[in-house]
Steps between C-alpha positions, in 0.01 A plus 500: 500500500217732403502746208590790730798319649614385157484856373705619799760234428508608140564859602789395724658278240478759226648761735258775413633836619308703757533858609660772295558374142770759437690376803458141384643588160785696655625200694593316183782546254474737205654302215256207514204689344499760225229699677734537800782612270264759348420632849872569545463778243313716755787538753741560213279785376518650848879458494510677165313795653751511785792484258348776283481732801858408592623570146331839494661589831838379378463689171443822693799422720720421199400826333611682812826302511561586134449867583758473782744314272468757221551788747821354648630388160460849359714637783777249423487571130528876549869513588505879480324531835777530759479302821616813679148630466374471858147424381624216282723371779208505744267314264772242424551427868125493558448257214768264622400523864122514468350480149664175395408333830137602450505365143653167599271456805190645337186460709297496181684188382437329834132599501450385140651156557316465832170571326585239236582240766186585698289452188661161438451387859126581480447248222772253595259260669301476175800407285588145387738310726832350397323164479291648219813592307622143544163362390492725193856398407412132531195566281726631222715188532186283486390671177854460369481124565145410403494705179874456422550875487830660412637711789661756271168538319313535829738775608415682178126455556460227237325168571676251275546125523845402376567135413830455318490734201121528509341813651126517567324819605255402776374851560564838339435783747355821366774686682839355587595518867860405562680409823797688639832350604395526864167326423684204345746495790219472755344203315839330477574568866175337614604183315860532623394525865330159477792336317303492175783579261304367202283812515749731667762489225297620198341782702834607652661481156235732362550732798876511432437572132261786577719645776798501263305695240424775749819481707572831670136613499360547847138405572366585843247217503745218425603273786774316310789586270716332237739397775220330694369318193849376406566388857180291517544370146857393564401278792194363315721409202752339730227292667342389173801503265287662231518863395496679168592848627857619542558555871808716469436828680812678375445807288155561643521478879862456616447693825299228674795287609301248705269424208796483260678251727186283520454497125865414437484225763193337345644530149823336616315216673287444192810489280674253730210270589230579249521166316466309829221716637306492174478124521359522853292817480281543196263790543142380492163655543385454860287188534137522604447187711120515517459553125561172316323614182697822446594445135143422395360783707740758361458374145124551528547845649732603216226437245291770675192280448496180293157343520425280194279643229175336400610407151789301649275301736146464359357386834557848642210733439332832582136530604241712676442340842184521708551186714118470497486803732230766453756752628710450184212459257496856369877551526678166462868467586747497211686174561829398338628151581874543532603145592337162555730326750488679732174657390564875496249753367533874449185712534547826315359829639398326819510836681466853367765772520296671771468181707873426469591851609259488794641168623855639483394810692330293771806279546780753482482635858513145639785357295762312699791282394375170358588186694504127434409210724790311654352234723278694736689828452462782250834623364628776272720344233713613207314277256179699553541876459169683526256656744148378555177588678183305577161658429165388645203515266333736749762771440337627181211408268750440221628195689148366553437525126833335426424207732165443327672498164764250618233272649295511180800427281647215707178357638672473839412621849738788568362619832734471803618257619469321165709767330754749623461874485630671190878533511632802309869497410732774375841390375816695574818571306561180307207360701444128459382177659710200409340160418249392763166329551193687618370191678657366817750218453560428869259391775654768725393781269302779671236454229370192678440696819213674328310168500386563143736267319763573241489764229306335220517787249670831426359801321762771440397838362748729326418847634757681287713463191880488493735612228728195517536186711269382777356200312345208688708192418370146542816296537394143427239617252788677319307815413463853632219753490582870458331762713165587338344798674155439652508129407469214750697176490330189645628151574426202725768427762363159602390193312141390567648238733630779724863437410710798399561551130878521457455649153382824661851594615515862392691822551466875466790605278695810605348825384750649256324833446164607639277495807337159540187456711305176536211382715478136610187314602580162653208260531508202738378146446250481788162640402549391140400135547188531282643771274812305401436136592782259575616244246669163525712580197829644632550696176173698529 
C-alpha cells in the first residue's frame, strides 16, 4: 500500500467529517461537550426575546383587564345606583351578554400565546433533545459517585465529599447555584426509569424535601409535583427497602387518592416483609462490568492530581530539554519527569495561549461525539463522554509549527502514516474517559489497518485549564496528573520489544467544574525503527 492509499485509509478510520461543519456538529448530542452546551445559550437568548415580547403584550392586556375589573367593581360597590335606571340596566345586560364573553375569549390573549408558541417553534430544532437531559442527569450521578459528593450539598450548589463525619470541600464556587425540586426530581427519575434505585432514592428524597418546603406554590416551568416525587420515591423505597424520608402524604397532599393508596400499600408491604426483603435486596451502586479497577481509578480522581513530588523520589527531576535538536536550542522545553515506570514527562508551556485558542477554534466546528474501537466498529459509549475532531497539519500554519515542535521534542517521525492527525477533544458535563490503553490490545483493532503498526507513544496537550477535576490518572502507576494549561504530557505506550506496556493504563477523570480541552498526537511504531531501536530486554 502506497503513502496515498495509507493516508486514505487513515482518513476513513479516523472518520474525518466532510461537508458543512455546523451540520456535522448538529448531528451529535449536546451534553457530551461543554462547547456544545455553551452553544445552547443562543437559542435560549432568542426564547428570552420571544418571552419578553409576550410579557409586554400580556402586561398591556392585564392593565386593560384591571381597568375593566375596577369599572365593574365600582358599579357593584355603589349600591345607591338603582337598577331601574334604564342606562344601568342596558349596560348590565350588555356586560353579561357581550363584554364578559369578549374578556374571556380575548383575541389579544390568543394572539399573544400564539406568538410565544411560534417563537418557540422557530428555535425548537436547535434545542437539546431529551437524550441530552438524560445524559446530563447521568453526568451528575457520575460526579456524585467518583467524587463521593453529597446529594443535598449538590442541590444547594456545594461540592462536598462526605465520608462518615468528615466533610471535604472539593470546590467553592464564586456564586452558589442551587437546584430546584423539579431539577432533583428529573435526575432521580432518569435513574428510576433504568431501575437504578441506588441513585434514584437520594435525588427523589431531596426532591420531596424541596417540594414540601414550597408546597402550594405554583411554578409554570415545573413538570413534577410533590405527589409525583412521593409516588416515585415510594416505589423506589419498596424495591430497595432503604429510605430515610417519611413517605406519608397526609397533611400535605391528601387529595391525590391514587398516590396515597400507592404510598400506603408500599409502606404496609415494607412493614410486613421488610426484614425478609432486606436480606435479599440490599441496595448497591450499579456495577460497571468493564471497569475492574474502579476503586483505584476513583481514588486517584478524588485527589484531583497526586503525582509524587521530587523530594519524595530523588530520581524524579526537572530539566531544560533540547533532545539535540537545533529547533529547541534557543527555546528548550521545560521538562518535568512525573513518573519512571511508566516513564511519564510533563512539558510545561508546550503551547502558547494563542496557539491553544487557535487549535480550539479550528476544531470546534468539526466536533462530533467521541467513539471507541470495538472490534472493527466504532461505538459511542457511556464510559467516554466527549466530542472530538481531527485536524490535518495543512489546515493552519499553527498546526505545522506544532508538528515540528513535537517531532523535535520526541525525535520521532510524525508525518502520516507514521502518526495520526491531531485529535482535539472537548469534554462534556462530567466528561470523562474511564481506564483504557492508547495502544491496540487486539489484533482486530482498526489501528492495524493503517499498516503503520501500533501506537508507540502519546503526546497529550492540555489546551485549557479546569477549576476542579479532569486529572489524568495512571491506574497501575498509582498517580494522577492535574490539568496544567498549555502543558504536554508524554509517555511511551510500547516497550522497545513492541509489546504493550500495561503500566500505561490511564483515564481522564470526570470534569467536576470547568471546560476541558486536550489535543492528542498518537505516534505509530513503523517509521521509528532507527529513531527508537528495538531491544531484547522486555523491560525496556
